[in-house]
Tab-separated table of C-alpha atoms in Angstrom:
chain	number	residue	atom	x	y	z
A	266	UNK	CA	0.000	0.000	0.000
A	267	UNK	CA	1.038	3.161	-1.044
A	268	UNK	CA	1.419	6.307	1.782
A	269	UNK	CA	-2.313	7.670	0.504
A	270	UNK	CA	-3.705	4.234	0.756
A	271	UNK	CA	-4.550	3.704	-2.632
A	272	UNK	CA	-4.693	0.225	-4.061
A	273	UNK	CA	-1.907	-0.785	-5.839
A	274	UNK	CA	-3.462	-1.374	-9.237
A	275	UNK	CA	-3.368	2.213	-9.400
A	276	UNK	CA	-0.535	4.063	-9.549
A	277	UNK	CA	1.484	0.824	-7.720
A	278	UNK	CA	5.080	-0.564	-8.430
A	279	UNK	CA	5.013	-3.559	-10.000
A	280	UNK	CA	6.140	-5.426	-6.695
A	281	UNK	CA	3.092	-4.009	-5.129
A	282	UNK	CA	1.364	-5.318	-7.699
A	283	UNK	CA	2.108	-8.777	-7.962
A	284	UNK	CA	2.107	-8.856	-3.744
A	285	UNK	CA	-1.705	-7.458	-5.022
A	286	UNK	CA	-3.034	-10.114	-6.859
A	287	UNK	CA	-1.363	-12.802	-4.745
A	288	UNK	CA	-3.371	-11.550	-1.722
A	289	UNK	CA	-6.307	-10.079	-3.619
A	290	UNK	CA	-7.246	-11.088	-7.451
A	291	UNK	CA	-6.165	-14.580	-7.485
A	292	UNK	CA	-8.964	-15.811	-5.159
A	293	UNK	CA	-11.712	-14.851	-8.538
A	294	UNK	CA	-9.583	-16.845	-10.595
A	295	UNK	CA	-11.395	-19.773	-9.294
A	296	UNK	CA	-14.834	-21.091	-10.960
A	297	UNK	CA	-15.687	-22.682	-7.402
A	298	UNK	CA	-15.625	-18.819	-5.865
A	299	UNK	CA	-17.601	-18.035	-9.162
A	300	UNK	CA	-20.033	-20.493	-8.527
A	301	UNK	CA	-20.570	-19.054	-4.770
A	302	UNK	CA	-21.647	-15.864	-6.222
A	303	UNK	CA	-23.397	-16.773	-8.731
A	304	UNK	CA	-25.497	-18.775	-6.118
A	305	UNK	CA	-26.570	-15.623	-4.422
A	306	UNK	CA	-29.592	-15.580	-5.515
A	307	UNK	CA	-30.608	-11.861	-3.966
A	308	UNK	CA	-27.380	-10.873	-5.830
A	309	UNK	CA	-28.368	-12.877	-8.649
A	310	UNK	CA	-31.852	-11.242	-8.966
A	311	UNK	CA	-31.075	-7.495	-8.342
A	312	UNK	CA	-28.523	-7.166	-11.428
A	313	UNK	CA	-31.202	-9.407	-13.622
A	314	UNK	CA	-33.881	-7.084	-13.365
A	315	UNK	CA	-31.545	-4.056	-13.101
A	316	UNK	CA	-30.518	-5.346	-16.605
A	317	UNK	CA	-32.429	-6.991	-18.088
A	318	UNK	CA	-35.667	-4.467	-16.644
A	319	UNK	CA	-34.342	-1.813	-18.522
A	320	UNK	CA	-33.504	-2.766	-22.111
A	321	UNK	CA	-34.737	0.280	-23.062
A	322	UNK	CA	-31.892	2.097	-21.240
A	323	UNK	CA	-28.932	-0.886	-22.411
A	324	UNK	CA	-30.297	-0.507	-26.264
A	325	UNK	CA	-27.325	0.252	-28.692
A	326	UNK	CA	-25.557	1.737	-25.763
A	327	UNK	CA	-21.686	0.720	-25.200
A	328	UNK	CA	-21.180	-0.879	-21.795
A	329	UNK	CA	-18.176	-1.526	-19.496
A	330	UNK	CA	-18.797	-4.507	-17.095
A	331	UNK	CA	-15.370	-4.286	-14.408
A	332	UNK	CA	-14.356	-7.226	-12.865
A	333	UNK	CA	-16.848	-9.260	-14.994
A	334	UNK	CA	-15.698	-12.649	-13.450
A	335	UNK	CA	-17.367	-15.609	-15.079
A	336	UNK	CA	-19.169	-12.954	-16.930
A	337	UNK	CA	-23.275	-13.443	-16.482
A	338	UNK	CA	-23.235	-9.642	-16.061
A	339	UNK	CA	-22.257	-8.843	-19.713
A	340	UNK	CA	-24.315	-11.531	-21.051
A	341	UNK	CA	-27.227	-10.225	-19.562
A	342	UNK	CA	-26.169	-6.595	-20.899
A	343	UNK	CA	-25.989	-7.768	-24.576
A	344	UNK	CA	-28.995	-9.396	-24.334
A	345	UNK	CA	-30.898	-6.289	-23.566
A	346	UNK	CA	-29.716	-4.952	-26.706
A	347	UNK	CA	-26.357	-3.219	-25.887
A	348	UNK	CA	-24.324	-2.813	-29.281
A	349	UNK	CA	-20.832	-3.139	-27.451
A	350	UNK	CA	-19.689	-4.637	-24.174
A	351	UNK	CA	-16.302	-4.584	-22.905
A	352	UNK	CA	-15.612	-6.974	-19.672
A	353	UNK	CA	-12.620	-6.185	-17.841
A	354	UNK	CA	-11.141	-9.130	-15.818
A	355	UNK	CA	-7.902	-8.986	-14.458
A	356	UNK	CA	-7.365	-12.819	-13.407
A	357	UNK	CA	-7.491	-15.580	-15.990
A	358	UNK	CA	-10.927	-16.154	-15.388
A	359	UNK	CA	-11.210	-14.341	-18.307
A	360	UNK	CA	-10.458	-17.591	-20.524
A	361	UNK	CA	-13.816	-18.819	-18.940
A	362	UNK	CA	-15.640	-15.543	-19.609
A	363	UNK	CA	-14.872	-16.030	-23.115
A	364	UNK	CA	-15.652	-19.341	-23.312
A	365	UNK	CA	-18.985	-17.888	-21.749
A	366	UNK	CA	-19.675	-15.645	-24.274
A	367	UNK	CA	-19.461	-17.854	-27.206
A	368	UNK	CA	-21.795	-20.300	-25.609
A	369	UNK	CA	-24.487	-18.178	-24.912
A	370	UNK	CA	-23.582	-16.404	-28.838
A	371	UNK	CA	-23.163	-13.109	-27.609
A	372	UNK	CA	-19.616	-13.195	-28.612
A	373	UNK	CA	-19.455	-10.471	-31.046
A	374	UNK	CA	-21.272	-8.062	-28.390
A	375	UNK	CA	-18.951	-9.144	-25.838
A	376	UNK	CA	-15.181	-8.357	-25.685
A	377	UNK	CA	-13.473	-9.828	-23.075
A	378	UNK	CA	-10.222	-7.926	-21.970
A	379	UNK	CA	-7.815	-9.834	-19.340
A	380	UNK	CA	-6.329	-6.577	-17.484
A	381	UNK	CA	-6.482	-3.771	-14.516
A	382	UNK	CA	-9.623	-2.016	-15.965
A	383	UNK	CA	-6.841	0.969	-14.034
A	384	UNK	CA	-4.676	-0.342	-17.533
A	385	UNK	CA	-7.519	-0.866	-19.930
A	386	UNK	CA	-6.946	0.897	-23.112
A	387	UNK	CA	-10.424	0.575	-25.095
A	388	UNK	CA	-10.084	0.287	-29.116
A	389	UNK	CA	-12.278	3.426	-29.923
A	390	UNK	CA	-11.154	4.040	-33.497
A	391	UNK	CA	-11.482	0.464	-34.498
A	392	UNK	CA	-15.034	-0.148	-32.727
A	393	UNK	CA	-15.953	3.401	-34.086
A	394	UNK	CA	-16.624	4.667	-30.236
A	395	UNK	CA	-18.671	8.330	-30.060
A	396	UNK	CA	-16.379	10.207	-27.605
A	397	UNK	CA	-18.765	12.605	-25.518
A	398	UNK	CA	-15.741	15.003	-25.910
A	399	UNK	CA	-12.885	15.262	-28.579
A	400	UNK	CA	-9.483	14.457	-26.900
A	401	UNK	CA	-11.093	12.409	-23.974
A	402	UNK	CA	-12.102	8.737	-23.664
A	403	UNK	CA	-15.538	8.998	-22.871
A	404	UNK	CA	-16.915	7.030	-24.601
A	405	UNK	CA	-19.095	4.536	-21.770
A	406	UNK	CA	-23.058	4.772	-21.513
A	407	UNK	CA	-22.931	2.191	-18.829
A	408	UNK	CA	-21.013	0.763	-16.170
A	409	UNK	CA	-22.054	-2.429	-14.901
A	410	UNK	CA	-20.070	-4.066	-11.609
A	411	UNK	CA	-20.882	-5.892	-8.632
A	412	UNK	CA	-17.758	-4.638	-6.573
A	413	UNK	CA	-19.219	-4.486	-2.912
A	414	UNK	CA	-17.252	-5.952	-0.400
A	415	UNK	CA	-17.826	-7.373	2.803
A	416	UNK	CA	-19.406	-3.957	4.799
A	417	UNK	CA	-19.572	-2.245	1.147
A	418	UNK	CA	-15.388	-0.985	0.904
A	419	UNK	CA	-13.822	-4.518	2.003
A	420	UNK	CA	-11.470	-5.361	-0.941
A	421	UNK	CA	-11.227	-1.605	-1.907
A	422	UNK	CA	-12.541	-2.710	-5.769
A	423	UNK	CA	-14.819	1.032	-5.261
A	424	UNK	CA	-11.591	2.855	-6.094
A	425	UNK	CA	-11.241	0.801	-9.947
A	426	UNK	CA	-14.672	1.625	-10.492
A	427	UNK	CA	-14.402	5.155	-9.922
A	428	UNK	CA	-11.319	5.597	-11.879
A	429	UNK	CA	-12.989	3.700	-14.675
A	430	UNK	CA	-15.926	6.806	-14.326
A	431	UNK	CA	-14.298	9.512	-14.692
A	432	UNK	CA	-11.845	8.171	-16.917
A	433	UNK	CA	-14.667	6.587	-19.558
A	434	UNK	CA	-18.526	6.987	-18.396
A	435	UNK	CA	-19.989	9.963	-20.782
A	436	UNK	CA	-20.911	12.548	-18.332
A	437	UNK	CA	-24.070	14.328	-18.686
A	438	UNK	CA	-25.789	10.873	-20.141
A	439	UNK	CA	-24.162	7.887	-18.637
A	440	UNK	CA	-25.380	5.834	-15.847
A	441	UNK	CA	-23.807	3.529	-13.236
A	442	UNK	CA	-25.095	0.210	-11.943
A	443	UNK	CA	-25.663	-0.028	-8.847
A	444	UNK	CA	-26.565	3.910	-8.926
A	445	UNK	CA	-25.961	4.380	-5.239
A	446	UNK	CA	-24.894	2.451	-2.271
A	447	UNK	CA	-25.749	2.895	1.739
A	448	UNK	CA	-24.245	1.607	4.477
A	449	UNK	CA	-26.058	0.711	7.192
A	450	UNK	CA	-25.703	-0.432	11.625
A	451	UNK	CA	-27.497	-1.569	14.071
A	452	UNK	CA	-27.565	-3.288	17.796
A	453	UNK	CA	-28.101	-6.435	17.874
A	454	UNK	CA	-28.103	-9.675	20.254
A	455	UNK	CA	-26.738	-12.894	19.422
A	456	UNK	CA	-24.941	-14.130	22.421
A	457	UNK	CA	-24.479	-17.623	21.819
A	458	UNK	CA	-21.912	-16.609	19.050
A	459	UNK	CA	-20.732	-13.816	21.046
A	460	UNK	CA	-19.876	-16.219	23.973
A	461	UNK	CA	-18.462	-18.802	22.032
A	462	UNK	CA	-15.802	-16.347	20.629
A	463	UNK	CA	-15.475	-15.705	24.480
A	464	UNK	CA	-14.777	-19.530	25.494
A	465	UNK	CA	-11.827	-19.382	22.440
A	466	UNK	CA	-10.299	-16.761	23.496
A	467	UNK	CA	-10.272	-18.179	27.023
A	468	UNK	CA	-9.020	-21.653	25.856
A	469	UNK	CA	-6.277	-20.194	23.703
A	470	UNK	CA	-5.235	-18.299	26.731
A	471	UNK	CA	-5.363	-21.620	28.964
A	472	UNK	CA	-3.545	-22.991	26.333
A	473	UNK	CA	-0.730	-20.637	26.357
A	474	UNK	CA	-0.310	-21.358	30.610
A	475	UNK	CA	0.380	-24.778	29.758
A	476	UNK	CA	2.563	-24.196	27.161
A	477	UNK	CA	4.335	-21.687	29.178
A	478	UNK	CA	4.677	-23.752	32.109
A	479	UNK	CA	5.470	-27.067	29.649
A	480	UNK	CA	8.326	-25.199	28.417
A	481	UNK	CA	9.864	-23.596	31.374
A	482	UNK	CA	9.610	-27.797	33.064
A	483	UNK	CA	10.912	-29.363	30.138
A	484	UNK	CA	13.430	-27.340	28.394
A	485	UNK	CA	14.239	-24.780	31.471
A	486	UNK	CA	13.234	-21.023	28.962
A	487	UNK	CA	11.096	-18.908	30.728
A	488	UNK	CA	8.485	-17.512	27.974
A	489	UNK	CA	6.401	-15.563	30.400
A	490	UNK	CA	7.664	-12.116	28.853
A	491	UNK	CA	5.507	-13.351	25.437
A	492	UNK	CA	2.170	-13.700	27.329
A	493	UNK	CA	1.056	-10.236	27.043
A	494	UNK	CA	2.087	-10.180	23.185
A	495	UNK	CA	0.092	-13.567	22.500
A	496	UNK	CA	-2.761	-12.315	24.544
A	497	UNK	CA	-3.065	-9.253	22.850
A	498	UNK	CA	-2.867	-11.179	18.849
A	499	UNK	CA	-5.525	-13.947	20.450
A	500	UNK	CA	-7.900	-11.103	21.687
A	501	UNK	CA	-7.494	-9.046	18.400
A	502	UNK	CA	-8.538	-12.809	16.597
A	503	UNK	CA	-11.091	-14.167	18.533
A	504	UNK	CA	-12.590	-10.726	20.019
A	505	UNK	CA	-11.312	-7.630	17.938
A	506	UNK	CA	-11.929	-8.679	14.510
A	507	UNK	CA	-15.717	-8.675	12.723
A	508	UNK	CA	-17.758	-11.876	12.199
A	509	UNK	CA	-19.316	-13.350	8.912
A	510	UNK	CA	-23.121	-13.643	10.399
A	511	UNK	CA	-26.596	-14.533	8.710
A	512	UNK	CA	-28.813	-13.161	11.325
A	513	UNK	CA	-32.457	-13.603	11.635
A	514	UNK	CA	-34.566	-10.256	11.459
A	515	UNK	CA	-35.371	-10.749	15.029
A	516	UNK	CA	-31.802	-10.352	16.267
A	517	UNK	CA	-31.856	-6.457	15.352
A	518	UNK	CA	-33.023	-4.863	18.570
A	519	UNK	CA	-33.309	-0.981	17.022
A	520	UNK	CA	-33.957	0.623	13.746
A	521	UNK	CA	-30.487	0.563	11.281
A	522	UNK	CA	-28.721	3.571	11.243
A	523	UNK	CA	-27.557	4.957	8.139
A	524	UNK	CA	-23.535	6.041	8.496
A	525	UNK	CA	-22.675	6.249	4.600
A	526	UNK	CA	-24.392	6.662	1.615
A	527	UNK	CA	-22.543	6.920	-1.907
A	528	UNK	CA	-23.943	8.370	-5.069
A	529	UNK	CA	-21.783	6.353	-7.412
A	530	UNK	CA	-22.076	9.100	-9.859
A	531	UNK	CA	-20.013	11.512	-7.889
A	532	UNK	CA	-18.193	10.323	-5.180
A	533	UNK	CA	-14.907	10.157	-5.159
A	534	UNK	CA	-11.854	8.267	-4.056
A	535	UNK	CA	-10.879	9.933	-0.888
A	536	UNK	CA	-14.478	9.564	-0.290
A	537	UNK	CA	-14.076	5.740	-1.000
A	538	UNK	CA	-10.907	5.256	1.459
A	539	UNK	CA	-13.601	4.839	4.125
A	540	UNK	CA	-15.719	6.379	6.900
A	541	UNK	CA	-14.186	9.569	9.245
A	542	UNK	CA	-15.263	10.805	12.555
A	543	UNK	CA	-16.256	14.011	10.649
A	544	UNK	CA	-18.765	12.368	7.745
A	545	UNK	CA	-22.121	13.505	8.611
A	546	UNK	CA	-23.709	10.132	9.681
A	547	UNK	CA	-20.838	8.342	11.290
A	548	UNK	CA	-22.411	9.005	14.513
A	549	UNK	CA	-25.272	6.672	15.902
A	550	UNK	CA	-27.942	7.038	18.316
A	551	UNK	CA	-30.041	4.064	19.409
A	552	UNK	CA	-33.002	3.469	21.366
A	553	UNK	CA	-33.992	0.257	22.640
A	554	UNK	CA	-36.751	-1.145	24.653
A	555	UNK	CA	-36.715	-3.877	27.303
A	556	UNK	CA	-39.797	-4.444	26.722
A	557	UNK	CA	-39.646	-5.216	23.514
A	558	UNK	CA	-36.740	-7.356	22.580
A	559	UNK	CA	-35.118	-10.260	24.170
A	560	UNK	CA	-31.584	-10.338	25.303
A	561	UNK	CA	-28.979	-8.440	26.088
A	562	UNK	CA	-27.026	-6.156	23.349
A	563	UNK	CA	-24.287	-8.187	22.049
A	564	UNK	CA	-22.728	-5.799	20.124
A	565	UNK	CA	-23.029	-4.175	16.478
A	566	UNK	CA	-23.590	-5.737	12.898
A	567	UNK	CA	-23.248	-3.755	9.543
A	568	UNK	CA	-24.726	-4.489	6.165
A	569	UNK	CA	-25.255	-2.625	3.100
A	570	UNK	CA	-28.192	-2.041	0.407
A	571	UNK	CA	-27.821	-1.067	-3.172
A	572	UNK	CA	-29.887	0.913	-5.372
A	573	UNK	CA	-30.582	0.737	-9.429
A	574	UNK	CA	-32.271	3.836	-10.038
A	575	UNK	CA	-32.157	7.074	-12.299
A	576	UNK	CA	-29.517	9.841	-11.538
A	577	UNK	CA	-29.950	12.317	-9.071
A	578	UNK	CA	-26.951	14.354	-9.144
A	579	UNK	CA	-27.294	17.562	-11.120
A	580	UNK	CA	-24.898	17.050	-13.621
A	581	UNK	CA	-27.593	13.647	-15.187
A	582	UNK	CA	-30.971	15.727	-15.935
A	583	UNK	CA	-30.224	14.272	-19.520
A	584	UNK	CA	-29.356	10.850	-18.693
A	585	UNK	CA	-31.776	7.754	-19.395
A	586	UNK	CA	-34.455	7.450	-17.130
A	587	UNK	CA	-34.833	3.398	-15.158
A	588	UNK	CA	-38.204	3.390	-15.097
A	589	UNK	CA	-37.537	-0.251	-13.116
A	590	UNK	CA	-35.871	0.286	-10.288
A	591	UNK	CA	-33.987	-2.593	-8.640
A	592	UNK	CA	-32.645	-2.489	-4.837
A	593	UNK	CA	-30.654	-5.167	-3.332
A	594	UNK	CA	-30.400	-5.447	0.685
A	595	UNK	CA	-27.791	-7.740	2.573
A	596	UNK	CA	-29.449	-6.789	5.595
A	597	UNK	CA	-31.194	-9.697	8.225
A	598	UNK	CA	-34.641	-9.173	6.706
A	599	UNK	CA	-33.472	-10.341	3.617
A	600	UNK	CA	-32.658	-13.332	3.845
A	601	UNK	CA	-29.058	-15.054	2.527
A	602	UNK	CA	-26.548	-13.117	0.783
A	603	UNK	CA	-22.931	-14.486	0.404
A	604	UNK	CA	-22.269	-11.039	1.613
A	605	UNK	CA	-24.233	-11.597	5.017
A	606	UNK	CA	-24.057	-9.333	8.008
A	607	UNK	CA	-20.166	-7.773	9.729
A	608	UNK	CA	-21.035	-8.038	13.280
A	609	UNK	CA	-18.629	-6.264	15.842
A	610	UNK	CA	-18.759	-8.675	19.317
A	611	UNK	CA	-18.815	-6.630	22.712
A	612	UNK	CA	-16.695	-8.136	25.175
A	613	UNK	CA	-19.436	-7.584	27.185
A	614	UNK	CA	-22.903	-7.651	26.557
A	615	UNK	CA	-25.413	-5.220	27.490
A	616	UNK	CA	-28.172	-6.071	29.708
A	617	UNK	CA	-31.751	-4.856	28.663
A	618	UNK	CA	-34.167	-4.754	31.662
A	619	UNK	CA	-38.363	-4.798	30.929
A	620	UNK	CA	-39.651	-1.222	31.503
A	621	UNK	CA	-36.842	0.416	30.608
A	622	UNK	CA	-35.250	2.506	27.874
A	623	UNK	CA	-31.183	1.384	27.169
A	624	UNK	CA	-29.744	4.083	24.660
A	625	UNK	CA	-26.365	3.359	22.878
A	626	UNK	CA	-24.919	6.547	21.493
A	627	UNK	CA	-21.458	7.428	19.971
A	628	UNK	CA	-19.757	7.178	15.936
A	629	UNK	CA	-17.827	4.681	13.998
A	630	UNK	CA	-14.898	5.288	11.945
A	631	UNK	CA	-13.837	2.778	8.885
A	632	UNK	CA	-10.772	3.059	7.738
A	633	UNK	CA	-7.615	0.896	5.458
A	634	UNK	CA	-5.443	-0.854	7.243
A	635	UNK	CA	-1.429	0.415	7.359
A	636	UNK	CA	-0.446	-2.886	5.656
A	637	UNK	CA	-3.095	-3.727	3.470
A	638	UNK	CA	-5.456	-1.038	1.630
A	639	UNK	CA	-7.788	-3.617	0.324
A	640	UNK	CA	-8.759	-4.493	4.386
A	641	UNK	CA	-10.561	-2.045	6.931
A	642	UNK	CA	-10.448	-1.779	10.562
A	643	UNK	CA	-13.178	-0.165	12.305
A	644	UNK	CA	-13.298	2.142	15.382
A	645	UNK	CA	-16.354	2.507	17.732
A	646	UNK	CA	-16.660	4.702	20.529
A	647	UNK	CA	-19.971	5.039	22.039
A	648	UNK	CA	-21.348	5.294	25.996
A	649	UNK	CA	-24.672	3.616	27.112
A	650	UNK	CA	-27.347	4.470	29.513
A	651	UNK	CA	-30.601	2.838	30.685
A	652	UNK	CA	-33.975	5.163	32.231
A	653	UNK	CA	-37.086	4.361	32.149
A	654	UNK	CA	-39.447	4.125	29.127
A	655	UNK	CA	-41.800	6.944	30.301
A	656	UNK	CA	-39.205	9.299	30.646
A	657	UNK	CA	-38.590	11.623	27.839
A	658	UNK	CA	-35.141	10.710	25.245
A	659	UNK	CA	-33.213	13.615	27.580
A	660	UNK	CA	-34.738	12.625	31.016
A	661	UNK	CA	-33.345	11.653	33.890
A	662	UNK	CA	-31.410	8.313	33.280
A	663	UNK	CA	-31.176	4.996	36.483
A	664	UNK	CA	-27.201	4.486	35.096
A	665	UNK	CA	-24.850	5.894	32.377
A	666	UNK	CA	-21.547	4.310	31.525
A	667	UNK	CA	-18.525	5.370	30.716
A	668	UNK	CA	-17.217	5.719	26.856
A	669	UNK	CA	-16.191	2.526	25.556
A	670	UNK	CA	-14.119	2.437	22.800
A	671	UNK	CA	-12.564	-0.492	20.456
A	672	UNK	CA	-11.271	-1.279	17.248
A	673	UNK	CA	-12.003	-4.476	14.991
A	674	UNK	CA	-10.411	-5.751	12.376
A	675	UNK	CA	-12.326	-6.556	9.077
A	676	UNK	CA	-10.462	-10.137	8.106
């Protein structure tokens, strides 16, 4: 990672970006990590009628599909009548795009191009491209990709995408799918999982003491000065770092609070890099009732939703209109995504009591790791109090705790 925390595709020494695509790309090489996706059937579903919805909008328009994978994407895009599609796949999974393409004879729609769409050069004099401006490349109606990560930015693929948009997408007329993206958080309580990352922490610790002690018996080296180094790397594993979860809609004890939302049209890479303590809605203020919900707060989950809509930045009175919407949600009431729910463990819970109001308030901050910009770590800092449920939000409040504050690794 570079010192702006960029992604190395862009602007990265070759070193960089082999290191890259050994951590990052290689894993989409695979058909079997293919075939997971392509599985998700909410995923599956959203771009379909995005797509395939609006054929009126993909008609004899040029499309770029980034990080097209197996490729189902650009199929679908040439089917509803786009006159040029260019996929851009950067692993050889490209061979097995091609050999998509051909099968479903949408092969001379369809050009496949094996490279960083950050390197992409696009052959506008050959395919007789309409540049929306002479001396530019912009030459794109559409961009198609399904680049959300785990919590939206995991895998930083946001940043290619933008640099493909304002280096291609026609300005005033072209349109991005997904159209906008929101991230979203909420309390929740789970605490069998929550405990059982407990009981392996506590385990590797007990572990460690025998070790320790096996060592100093057997071979007469004292290891005791490692114990607070191992303790810390086991608590960051078991306790500090996000879980994968696929929770039921019952386990969200408050309504989601939105902390980002991105309008894909015009927001840009620093805005990408993650979310800061001074974004708008990186705070968070939650209410919940005892009465209402059962079990303690176990900590905090995050999810995202994406939209397929019209433009609503200024700059895209003149685009194409979608007059079919699609919207894709990862969130608990929606059932399975391969995406699922990030949810953020307290080490403790907190108790909810029948008759009374607990209120979790503070901000989370997202940002790239030192040693790895496709990977996040998040911040929360946030302070609890209980009252009772006929006192008013500011009333007087039975307990208020101090600020708590931890960060989590994304893995």
């Amino acid at each position: 990672m570079n010192a702006q925390g960029e992604i190395p595709s862009f602007n990265g020494d070759e070193k960089a970006k082999a290191t890259d695509f050994a951590n990052y790309f290689c894993a989409y090489s695979q058909i079997y990590h293919q075939k997971s996706m392509l599985s998700d059937h909410q995923r599956m579903a959203a771009y379909h009628s995005a797509i395939l919805g609006n054929q009126d909008v993909f008609r004899d328009k040029v499309v770029m599909d980034i990080g097209t994978g197996s490729g189902i994407l650009s199929v679908w895009a040439a089917q509803a009548g786009a006159r040029k599609v260019y996929a851009i796949e950067y692993t050889d999974m490209a061979k097995h795009a091609e050999k998509v393409m051909k099968a479903n004879n949408v092969d001379h729609i369809v050009t496949v191009l094996q490279t960083a769409v950050e390197d992409v050069k696009l052959p506008i004099e050959s395919d007789q491209l309409l540049v929306e401006e002479d001396g530019t490349e912009r030459c794109v109606d559409i961009i198609i990709s399904e680049w959300m990560g785990y919590m939206l930015l995991r895998e930083s693929m946001m940043d290619s995408v933008i640099h493909a948009r304002d280096r291609f997408l026609k300005q005033k007329t072209g349109l991005m799918f997904p159209s906008h993206t929101t991230m979203l958080l909420a309390p929740i309580t789970d605490e069998e999982e929550r405990k059982h990352a407990a009981t392996d922490f506590s385990n590797a610790m007990a572990d460690w003491n025998d070790f320790e002690q096996t060592t100093n018996t057997m071979y007469g080296v004292d290891m005791s000065i490692l114990a607070p180094d191992y303790e810390r790397e086991q608590k960051e594993y078991y306790m500090l770092s996000s879980r994968w979860t696929e929770l039921p809609p019952e386990a969200v004890l408050a309504e989601p609070a939105v902390i980002k939302r991105y309008d894909m049209m015009t927001c840009t890479l620093q805005q990408a890099k993650g979310l800061f303590a001074s974004d708008p809605e990186s705070s968070f203020d939650f209410e919940i009732e005892g009465s209402k919900v059962q079990g303690p707060v176990s900590g905090f989950s995050g999810w995202f939703t994406a939209d397929f809509c019209s433009r609503t930045d200024h700059g895209g009175v003149d685009a194409p209109k979608l007059h079919h919407p699609a919207f894709l949600s990862t969130g608990p009431e929606n059932g399975y995504t391969h995406w699922g729910q990030q949810t953020f463990y307290f080490l403790s819970s907190i108790p909810t009591m029948k008759g009374e109001t607990t209120r979790i308030s503070g901000g989370i901050e997202m940002t790239r790791t030192k040693d790895n910009s496709r990977l996040y770590n998040c911040r929360f800092s946030y302070s609890s109090s209980r009252r009772k449920s006929d006192e008013p939000k500011n009333g007087a409040v039975l307990m208020k705790s101090g600020v708590i504050e931890n960060v989590y690794q994304i893995p």
